[in-house]
XYZ file of C-alpha atoms in Angstrom:
677
model
C 141.609 99.695 96.462
C 141.894 96.863 93.896
C 139.131 98.213 91.817
C 140.788 101.634 91.763
C 144.108 100.057 90.677
C 142.211 98.013 87.939
C 140.537 101.235 86.728
C 144.003 102.972 86.508
C 145.406 100.083 84.468
C 142.479 100.172 81.969
C 142.808 103.886 81.669
C 146.477 103.651 80.969
C 146.054 100.894 78.327
C 143.273 103.221 76.639
C 145.617 106.181 76.729
C 148.259 104.216 74.940
C 145.899 103.025 72.321
C 144.452 106.454 71.607
C 148.030 107.756 71.357
C 148.931 105.077 68.780
C 145.850 105.912 66.697
C 146.665 109.673 66.927
C 150.277 109.130 65.748
C 148.951 107.237 62.789
C 146.390 109.837 61.878
C 148.976 112.501 62.149
C 150.884 111.098 59.372
C 148.019 111.722 56.914
C 148.676 114.642 54.737
C 145.260 115.792 53.775
C 144.081 115.147 50.268
C 147.455 115.496 48.497
C 150.565 113.244 48.779
C 154.142 113.566 47.795
C 153.301 111.646 44.649
C 151.074 114.506 43.440
C 152.427 117.691 41.622
C 150.577 119.830 44.225
C 153.043 121.525 46.705
C 151.473 120.796 50.262
C 151.997 123.771 52.623
C 151.521 124.174 56.373
C 151.510 126.988 58.826
C 155.383 126.844 59.042
C 156.210 126.463 55.457
C 153.639 128.877 53.973
C 155.553 132.127 54.625
C 158.964 130.635 54.446
C 158.595 129.026 51.025
C 156.578 131.840 49.455
C 159.151 134.455 50.600
C 161.974 132.280 49.381
C 160.460 131.956 45.874
C 159.371 135.561 45.025
C 158.941 136.784 41.462
C 156.626 133.855 40.553
C 152.913 133.212 40.628
C 151.408 131.318 43.580
C 148.017 129.609 43.267
C 146.967 128.170 46.653
C 143.983 126.051 47.467
C 142.702 126.421 51.064
C 140.719 123.301 51.705
C 139.215 121.196 54.436
C 140.148 117.438 54.093
C 136.661 116.218 55.074
C 134.817 118.560 52.940
C 132.937 116.774 50.246
C 133.311 119.470 47.689
C 137.109 119.498 48.461
C 137.283 115.807 47.890
C 135.510 116.141 44.619
C 137.657 119.094 43.440
C 141.026 117.403 44.478
C 141.425 115.532 41.037
C 140.994 118.782 39.191
C 143.559 120.513 41.248
C 146.054 117.569 40.705
C 145.352 117.648 37.040
C 146.016 121.556 36.912
C 149.232 121.032 38.781
C 150.406 118.236 36.376
C 149.532 120.330 33.317
C 151.584 123.380 34.638
C 154.400 121.245 35.963
C 156.761 122.407 33.176
C 155.950 126.026 34.154
C 157.189 125.290 37.639
C 159.813 128.052 37.486
C 157.147 130.762 37.140
C 153.966 129.142 38.647
C 153.612 127.072 41.732
C 150.239 125.127 42.459
C 149.993 124.608 46.136
C 147.486 123.611 48.833
C 146.969 123.987 52.568
C 144.661 121.906 54.754
C 142.612 124.197 57.002
C 141.167 121.202 58.946
C 144.489 120.681 60.618
C 144.973 122.543 63.868
C 148.516 123.472 63.021
C 147.369 125.406 59.967
C 144.687 127.389 61.871
C 146.649 130.628 61.989
C 147.530 130.841 58.294
C 143.893 130.032 57.211
C 142.525 132.540 59.707
C 144.846 135.314 58.549
C 143.319 135.133 55.172
C 139.806 135.098 56.393
C 139.094 131.585 54.982
C 135.469 130.525 55.954
C 134.494 128.256 52.986
C 136.143 125.464 51.186
C 137.589 125.116 48.739
C 138.982 128.765 48.442
C 141.510 129.424 45.755
C 143.737 132.429 46.157
C 146.186 133.647 43.429
C 149.272 135.594 44.470
C 150.897 137.941 41.965
C 154.633 137.833 41.328
C 155.813 140.828 43.389
C 159.017 141.125 45.154
C 157.945 142.735 48.483
C 155.689 142.145 51.433
C 152.610 143.482 49.625
C 152.162 140.111 47.844
C 149.518 138.905 50.449
C 147.526 142.083 50.266
C 147.425 141.802 46.381
C 146.194 138.227 46.527
C 142.613 137.782 45.275
C 140.070 134.812 44.929
C 139.357 132.766 41.969
C 135.630 132.238 42.248
C 135.362 129.240 39.967
C 136.488 125.632 40.630
C 136.269 124.707 36.922
C 139.620 124.188 35.148
C 139.200 126.631 32.149
C 138.392 129.617 34.352
C 141.163 129.017 36.697
C 143.630 128.680 33.793
C 142.280 131.922 32.408
C 142.925 133.752 35.753
C 146.551 132.415 36.070
C 147.193 133.677 32.470
C 145.653 137.054 33.263
C 148.127 137.427 36.159
C 151.037 136.510 34.008
C 149.899 139.032 31.421
C 149.306 141.853 34.043
C 152.649 141.384 35.723
C 155.379 141.020 33.043
C 158.865 140.061 34.188
C 162.070 138.955 32.556
C 161.167 135.312 33.547
C 158.388 134.966 30.861
C 157.594 136.573 27.549
C 155.380 139.488 26.720
C 151.917 137.907 26.700
C 149.606 140.745 25.732
C 148.434 140.465 22.171
C 149.958 142.941 19.683
C 147.720 145.642 18.194
C 149.857 146.033 15.050
C 152.210 143.637 13.395
C 154.947 146.229 13.365
C 155.099 145.989 17.134
C 156.819 142.608 17.042
C 160.065 144.193 15.963
C 160.157 146.130 19.343
C 160.321 142.728 21.239
C 163.034 141.082 18.786
C 166.425 140.496 20.258
C 169.726 139.607 18.566
C 169.398 135.956 19.409
C 166.057 135.632 17.768
C 166.545 133.920 14.453
C 162.790 133.084 13.810
C 159.780 135.408 14.335
C 156.374 133.870 14.541
C 152.881 135.154 15.043
C 149.854 133.208 16.305
C 146.517 134.657 15.002
C 143.512 133.666 17.173
C 140.072 134.401 18.037
C 139.427 136.837 20.887
C 139.340 135.074 24.235
C 141.513 132.193 23.025
C 144.574 131.297 25.179
C 146.505 129.114 22.677
C 148.874 131.862 21.938
C 149.727 132.576 25.560
C 150.189 128.800 26.316
C 152.510 128.236 23.268
C 154.589 131.292 24.256
C 155.136 129.943 27.736
C 155.838 126.468 26.311
C 158.627 127.726 24.033
C 159.853 130.534 26.179
C 163.220 128.593 26.730
C 163.874 128.175 23.020
C 165.922 131.342 22.789
C 166.229 131.327 18.893
C 162.557 132.068 18.326
C 160.315 134.889 19.305
C 156.551 134.260 19.440
C 153.781 136.736 19.693
C 150.062 136.740 19.269
C 147.392 138.776 17.649
C 143.639 138.599 17.806
C 141.221 138.160 14.920
C 139.900 141.769 14.920
C 143.409 143.231 14.417
C 144.391 141.008 11.392
C 141.276 140.445 9.249
C 142.261 143.419 7.011
C 145.492 141.479 6.156
C 143.559 138.623 4.615
C 143.946 136.187 7.460
C 140.866 133.922 7.402
C 141.829 130.938 9.417
C 141.967 130.886 13.263
C 143.984 129.776 15.040
C 146.928 129.846 12.638
C 150.748 130.130 12.930
C 152.717 132.381 10.626
C 156.315 133.058 10.172
C 157.333 136.718 9.786
C 160.234 137.502 7.437
C 162.699 140.285 7.730
C 161.068 142.158 4.980
C 157.731 142.121 7.019
C 156.097 139.493 4.625
C 154.703 136.371 6.327
C 154.137 132.665 5.511
C 151.643 130.252 6.959
C 153.333 127.447 9.026
C 150.243 125.661 10.573
C 146.513 125.974 10.892
C 144.606 124.748 14.033
C 141.381 122.796 14.318
C 139.788 124.911 17.254
C 140.806 122.075 19.818
C 142.883 124.005 22.389
C 145.204 121.137 23.316
C 145.711 119.774 19.833
C 146.381 123.274 18.422
C 148.777 124.071 21.214
C 150.756 120.849 20.687
C 150.682 121.383 16.887
C 152.058 124.925 17.072
C 154.696 123.995 19.690
C 155.901 121.080 17.480
C 156.187 123.206 14.442
C 158.189 125.911 16.347
C 160.499 123.507 18.000
C 161.127 121.786 14.632
C 161.756 125.153 12.969
C 164.163 125.999 15.844
C 165.799 122.473 15.388
C 165.567 121.599 19.120
C 164.015 118.151 18.667
C 160.558 116.661 19.570
C 158.672 117.794 22.559
C 159.442 115.641 25.490
C 156.193 116.261 27.339
C 154.088 117.913 24.712
C 154.417 121.234 26.470
C 152.604 120.705 29.803
C 150.583 117.737 28.625
C 151.339 114.463 30.509
C 152.645 111.394 28.882
C 150.245 109.186 27.179
C 149.595 105.666 28.525
C 147.731 102.555 27.105
C 144.763 103.296 24.925
C 144.763 107.083 25.095
C 145.017 107.203 28.889
C 147.652 109.456 30.586
C 150.301 108.900 33.116
C 151.114 112.270 34.878
C 154.678 113.475 33.959
C 155.587 112.838 37.513
C 154.704 109.154 37.195
C 156.993 108.885 34.192
C 159.998 110.387 36.089
C 159.506 108.792 39.361
C 158.078 105.288 38.322
C 159.642 104.443 35.054
C 159.288 100.698 35.402
C 155.544 101.010 36.171
C 154.813 103.389 33.372
C 156.825 101.059 30.946
C 154.764 98.077 31.904
C 151.422 99.971 31.578
C 152.131 101.935 28.434
C 154.127 99.675 26.217
C 152.248 96.274 26.664
C 148.703 94.881 26.594
C 147.529 93.172 29.915
C 146.005 89.736 29.670
C 144.375 90.660 33.006
C 142.412 93.291 31.216
C 141.447 91.045 28.269
C 140.285 88.222 30.469
C 138.376 90.744 32.616
C 136.706 92.208 29.685
C 135.338 88.738 28.650
C 134.364 87.986 32.066
C 132.340 91.020 32.479
C 130.755 91.022 29.026
C 129.583 87.362 29.631
C 128.688 87.421 33.249
C 127.232 91.037 33.298
C 126.251 92.581 30.026
C 124.966 89.229 28.485
C 123.699 87.682 31.671
C 121.711 90.975 32.578
C 119.448 90.332 29.506
C 115.964 89.050 30.234
C 115.616 87.317 26.982
C 118.253 86.851 24.339
C 116.025 86.656 21.333
C 116.840 85.434 17.738
C 118.717 88.624 16.603
C 120.610 89.052 19.842
C 121.523 85.352 19.857
C 122.857 85.464 16.330
C 125.011 88.485 17.412
C 126.254 86.628 20.573
C 127.095 83.578 18.459
C 129.172 85.718 16.022
C 130.990 87.419 18.793
C 131.839 84.175 20.780
C 132.901 82.659 17.498
C 135.382 85.433 16.757
C 136.729 85.233 20.331
C 137.291 81.524 19.883
C 139.047 81.975 16.677
C 141.234 84.959 17.281
C 141.653 85.648 21.188
C 145.395 85.020 21.820
C 144.457 83.648 25.345
C 145.717 80.828 27.512
C 144.724 77.315 27.053
C 141.926 76.969 29.662
C 140.260 80.201 28.433
C 140.506 79.116 24.734
C 139.021 75.757 25.841
C 136.154 77.557 27.582
C 135.430 79.726 24.581
C 135.371 76.581 22.263
C 132.909 74.937 24.654
C 130.658 78.018 24.605
C 130.723 78.037 20.861
C 129.709 74.331 20.790
C 126.905 75.006 23.368
C 125.448 77.684 21.272
C 125.652 75.633 18.106
C 123.596 72.937 19.818
C 120.694 75.094 20.909
C 117.449 73.843 19.741
C 115.630 77.086 19.948
C 116.082 80.689 18.956
C 115.994 82.400 22.234
C 117.627 82.176 25.643
C 117.188 83.824 29.080
C 119.983 85.485 30.927
C 119.611 82.956 33.722
C 119.855 80.077 31.293
C 122.879 81.733 29.686
C 124.560 81.774 33.163
C 123.643 78.295 33.979
C 124.944 76.960 30.734
C 128.356 78.731 30.690
C 128.784 77.666 34.358
C 127.985 73.966 33.400
C 130.626 73.706 30.787
C 133.457 74.752 33.022
C 135.828 72.256 34.292
C 139.309 72.001 35.516
C 140.680 72.295 31.978
C 138.282 74.679 30.500
C 137.308 77.729 32.498
C 137.189 81.565 32.582
C 138.857 83.314 35.565
C 136.258 84.912 37.810
C 138.321 87.841 38.954
C 137.790 91.325 37.473
C 140.719 93.389 37.947
C 142.168 96.081 35.681
C 145.897 96.628 35.176
C 146.677 98.822 32.149
C 143.055 99.988 32.122
C 142.992 100.935 35.847
C 141.408 104.303 36.248
C 142.039 106.911 39.062
C 138.798 105.665 40.633
C 136.261 102.996 40.105
C 133.992 105.018 37.626
C 136.858 105.613 35.147
C 138.308 103.546 32.381
C 137.996 99.890 33.395
C 135.637 97.926 31.267
C 135.279 100.380 28.288
C 139.031 100.631 28.022
C 139.438 96.801 28.252
C 136.904 96.257 25.519
C 138.651 98.630 23.066
C 141.851 96.685 23.903
C 140.043 93.436 23.209
C 138.668 94.603 19.846
C 142.144 95.884 18.661
C 143.725 92.594 19.766
C 141.185 90.616 17.660
C 141.643 92.667 14.467
C 145.400 92.307 14.827
C 145.117 88.529 15.429
C 142.778 88.131 12.539
C 145.276 90.064 10.329
C 148.152 87.737 11.500
C 146.293 84.509 10.912
C 144.729 85.460 7.501
C 147.538 87.295 5.668
C 147.637 84.408 3.186
C 144.068 83.376 3.413
C 142.391 85.527 0.696
C 138.948 83.820 0.993
C 138.498 84.795 4.735
C 136.149 87.641 5.492
C 138.140 90.832 6.510
C 135.014 92.372 7.990
C 134.455 89.322 10.192
C 135.761 90.837 13.459
C 134.405 94.298 12.927
C 130.787 92.968 12.146
C 130.894 90.808 15.274
C 132.000 93.804 17.367
C 129.221 95.829 15.802
C 126.582 93.116 16.693
C 127.878 93.090 20.305
C 127.797 96.869 20.542
C 124.335 97.054 19.315
C 122.742 94.411 21.470
C 124.832 94.090 24.620
C 127.101 97.050 25.412
C 125.651 98.766 28.443
C 126.364 102.418 27.378
C 123.537 103.180 24.953
C 125.052 106.519 23.733
C 128.466 104.735 23.180
C 126.567 102.085 21.242
C 124.840 104.564 19.051
C 128.041 106.490 18.331
C 129.921 103.253 17.379
C 127.089 101.975 15.127
C 127.015 105.359 13.401
C 130.760 104.969 12.572
C 130.504 101.256 11.752
C 127.973 102.012 8.812
C 131.122 102.594 6.722
C 132.666 99.104 7.415
C 131.135 97.200 4.303
C 132.467 99.919 2.021
C 135.802 101.000 3.464
C 137.255 97.586 4.831
C 138.536 95.511 2.003
C 141.255 93.427 3.724
C 142.325 92.570 7.265
C 144.998 95.478 7.180
C 141.955 97.801 6.472
C 140.131 96.296 9.523
C 142.985 97.150 11.845
C 143.228 100.623 10.513
C 139.437 101.264 10.472
C 139.158 100.341 14.234
C 142.187 102.523 15.102
C 140.515 105.452 13.307
C 137.236 104.792 15.023
C 138.883 104.660 18.381
C 140.663 108.012 17.817
C 137.444 109.570 16.727
C 135.770 108.422 20.055
C 138.729 109.842 21.960
C 138.412 113.177 20.338
C 134.641 113.221 20.772
C 134.952 112.269 24.605
C 137.906 114.596 25.352
C 136.835 116.888 28.155
C 133.577 114.964 28.810
C 132.494 114.315 32.455
C 133.113 110.653 31.857
C 136.813 111.397 31.087
C 139.359 110.243 33.826
C 140.948 113.506 34.984
C 144.323 111.640 35.283
C 143.951 109.829 32.037
C 142.706 112.356 29.539
C 141.625 110.850 26.135
C 144.070 111.859 23.427
C 145.077 110.700 19.964
C 146.798 107.201 19.937
C 149.541 106.432 19.547
C 151.600 109.267 21.036
C 155.073 110.239 20.215
C 156.388 108.364 23.364
C 155.305 105.014 21.910
C 155.709 105.738 18.145
C 157.830 108.737 17.238
C 157.436 107.983 13.562
C 153.706 107.749 13.477
C 153.130 111.468 13.033
C 154.775 113.514 10.426
C 154.630 117.159 9.399
C 153.486 117.942 5.905
C 153.633 121.144 3.919
C 150.737 122.542 2.056
C 150.326 125.987 0.252
C 147.070 126.803 2.000
C 147.693 125.533 5.590
C 151.461 125.453 5.897
C 153.019 122.703 8.109
C 150.560 120.332 9.393
C 150.626 117.071 11.476
C 149.431 114.003 9.803
C 149.460 110.300 10.390
C 151.781 107.835 8.537
C 149.470 105.052 8.247
C 152.128 102.570 7.336
C 153.970 103.400 10.483
C 150.819 103.364 12.372
C 149.899 99.916 11.108
C 153.338 98.616 11.869
C 153.104 99.834 15.443
C 149.507 98.533 15.943
C 150.430 94.931 14.799
C 153.286 94.940 17.151
C 151.637 96.657 20.127
C 148.491 94.375 20.034
C 150.377 91.117 19.078
C 150.449 88.010 21.272
C 154.075 88.533 21.876
C 153.420 91.892 23.557
C 150.679 90.699 25.939
C 151.758 90.291 29.404
C 150.410 88.558 32.488
C 149.800 90.467 35.684
C 151.731 88.300 38.087
C 154.963 87.793 36.255
C 154.901 89.960 33.141
C 155.622 86.947 30.916
C 154.516 87.455 27.379
C 151.448 85.547 26.086
C 153.540 83.805 23.471
C 155.915 82.421 26.137
C 152.991 81.173 28.324
C 151.174 79.534 25.319
C 154.482 77.825 24.284
C 154.760 76.512 27.873
C 151.328 75.290 27.982
C 151.578 73.524 24.516
C 154.879 71.851 25.501
C 155.541 68.659 27.495
C 154.767 68.945 31.235
C 158.367 68.218 31.976
C 159.414 71.084 29.832
C 156.785 73.591 31.201
C 158.120 76.868 32.291
C 157.826 77.831 35.956
C 155.195 80.455 35.189
C 152.609 77.980 33.922
C 151.998 76.314 37.247
C 151.241 79.328 39.456
C 148.928 80.870 36.844
C 146.858 77.537 36.614
C 146.752 77.205 40.371
C 145.543 80.771 40.868
C 142.933 80.573 38.140
C 141.738 77.175 39.490
C 141.398 78.575 43.047
C 139.511 81.503 41.635
C 137.283 79.040 39.907
C 136.517 77.250 43.008
C 135.197 80.474 44.528
C 132.869 81.060 41.556
C 129.886 79.222 43.087
C 129.626 81.823 45.748
C 129.837 84.749 43.454
C 127.203 83.454 41.152
C 124.523 83.406 43.911
C 124.717 87.282 43.987
C 123.066 87.329 40.485
C 119.930 85.646 41.981
C 119.919 87.531 45.264
C 117.348 90.124 44.209
C 115.181 87.548 42.790
C 115.252 85.442 45.955
C 114.364 88.394 48.092
C 111.260 88.999 45.809
C 110.338 85.365 45.842
C 110.619 85.353 49.717
C 108.129 88.226 49.848
C 105.762 86.139 47.865
C 106.283 83.215 50.424
C 107.813 80.980 47.635
C 111.377 80.546 48.905
C 112.284 76.996 50.053
C 115.295 75.658 51.616
C 117.342 76.230 48.459
C 116.754 80.100 48.717
C 117.898 79.995 52.357
C 121.074 78.241 51.442
C 121.824 80.683 48.679
C 121.272 83.542 51.148
C 123.721 81.920 53.622
C 126.225 81.511 50.873
C 125.710 85.109 49.909
C 126.275 86.293 53.456
C 129.560 84.352 53.548
C 130.508 85.959 50.249
C 129.660 89.371 51.626
C 131.991 88.682 54.435
C 134.772 87.871 52.056
C 133.952 91.096 50.063
C 134.096 93.115 53.252
C 137.562 91.749 54.039
C 138.601 92.420 50.424
C 137.293 96.082 50.568
C 139.639 96.662 53.429
C 142.518 94.949 51.729
C 142.361 91.961 54.327
C 142.836 88.304 53.636
C 142.177 85.314 55.881
C 145.985 85.310 56.661
C 145.650 89.002 57.741
C 142.639 88.235 60.014
C 144.537 85.275 61.576
C 147.507 87.411 62.274
C 145.243 89.984 63.903
C 143.743 87.269 66.156
C 147.313 86.059 67.098
C 148.462 89.691 67.684
C 145.296 90.316 69.904
C 145.910 87.211 71.981
C 149.718 87.940 72.434
C 148.908 91.540 73.411
C 146.267 90.498 75.964
C 148.866 88.027 77.484
C 151.527 90.889 77.706
C 148.904 93.209 79.353
C 148.064 90.498 82.006
C 151.721 89.993 82.639
C 152.379 93.618 83.029
C 149.428 93.999 85.288
C 150.642 91.124 87.451
C 154.188 92.560 87.533
C 153.240 96.107 88.352
C 150.044 95.681 90.470
C 149.927 92.298 91.917
C 153.571 92.061 92.914
C 153.502 95.688 94.214
C 150.434 94.626 96.497
C 152.227 91.472 97.587
C 155.343 93.498 98.425
C 153.273 96.053 100.371
C 151.763 93.298 102.422
C 155.143 91.822 103.242
C 156.338 95.252 104.298
C 153.253 95.713 106.533
C 153.821 92.284 108.237
C 157.454 93.212 108.710
C 156.487 96.428 110.217
C 154.071 94.739 112.642
């Protein structure tokens, strides 16, 4: 009887535990959250929402939340939803999780048997909408956009303009209304969608009428450049307003900006459907800008010291340390790079002290080569309580949507810009200083140490012009800015591009409204161009020491340096926690360094040459792995301690409950039995 009661008690506790876990898992909403621009549907809301919003296009992804292909596709679907957010009154990007039991009925009704499946629903006003839905076979972004635009073209309504290209120019007058003060035509190649996108972008600008024509229909009129934007006069003559560059997004933005400027409705708040640009050409979705203004402001209007220090840490302890031999040419490049860092890096006192010690160490080398292990040992040996480099790699402004995006490359671009601006600030009056110093040091680092070989080759090709083009420190700042934008343009749309942070031209209107201006030319009409004086003013402010912030307190670098250089009694409160944190990180360094030699130790052990030192290192690595495991799950030692306390308290409570409900009931039963006897 006692064993049976114990079994019931255990089963009851297990049921409560499973119920708790189930309630937690029930709160997970598939692959999309409320922070995304994707509308999450379920079995109840699918018909209700779709029927309440008729006359618009619905594009729905049917997915399975544990499907690997669906997980891989989710960032693309989020990107599409963000790009088309401004078209939300005519297009809805939605998703429904078919792995949820509650959504089984809807998924079954559409015969969904593979994931992800994308169905597009035309904008009809009756119950036949579902029967007219058809599948988009591709999961690539361009074909999906093409299918959406095709539906908008096939089902014209009063909610959006006529998207079908005109056959004859005269047809444009059939669409003209009394409120149209400006008539514009976009001439484009067959298959291009720039015209349709621009028409949808400016559909709410009531004073303009925009239509499109394809190349085959207008070559006889002498139109030679595509895509191009022309204004049509009342006498049927036309005038070129802008000429594109065959880059879909750039041409779209250019044409929209020209049209809005012509209509005098101000600048484009969100570049049509393009999200807001963040630090170094990354993007924050437009939803982030609206819902999290403080976070976007911190990430897009400042440079993070966390990123800069992480860049130096990774370059020293990974890219340089991984070298088998740092020979004479590489060693010379390393000396130049470290020297430039020591001279111009606007860092904190311990980091600057560390860089100075590295310069001194390299200058005292009595040979022309160095191994990676020797390099690690030497930079570790020169660190002390006052001169050290923090060991934590953590991205702030350069944080990507996942680990493979942005991060180190973004932080290195930021570091290079910061160095050129610092060199300009320090050497404005020093005419004898070498204005090419920073760029040549960067070129040497990129040639010998930067891990991405293709990136290195591309940078070196651009850097060939440095000796001829860079004549002063201002020129160095602008040269690097130009090179960075060239790289952004080349990598835009590449598989290495973060889908949430596309690479665009920097700086955007949101950070520097005066940096781009429209100029008029007889052959190309109105064209966007950079005002280099405005750009230079922006760059020297954006990458200045005063604009650098620390991750913990967002205090500027200038304030932190001022606090460190002052008396201890006058030090600002920020200075102490930063030093304590860095020193604690430094104390953990010895365990981290043992990972570098782990592979070598395993190989040595196989050869039977590992002694007690190797065993100690392996033990240290195991301890470090345990810390990494906790870190991966977001746990600290405090969290673990609280879990243990919670476990003990829960165990005691269960024992008390068991005693209260089982033991006492048994005792009462025995008493009743005695009384009965």
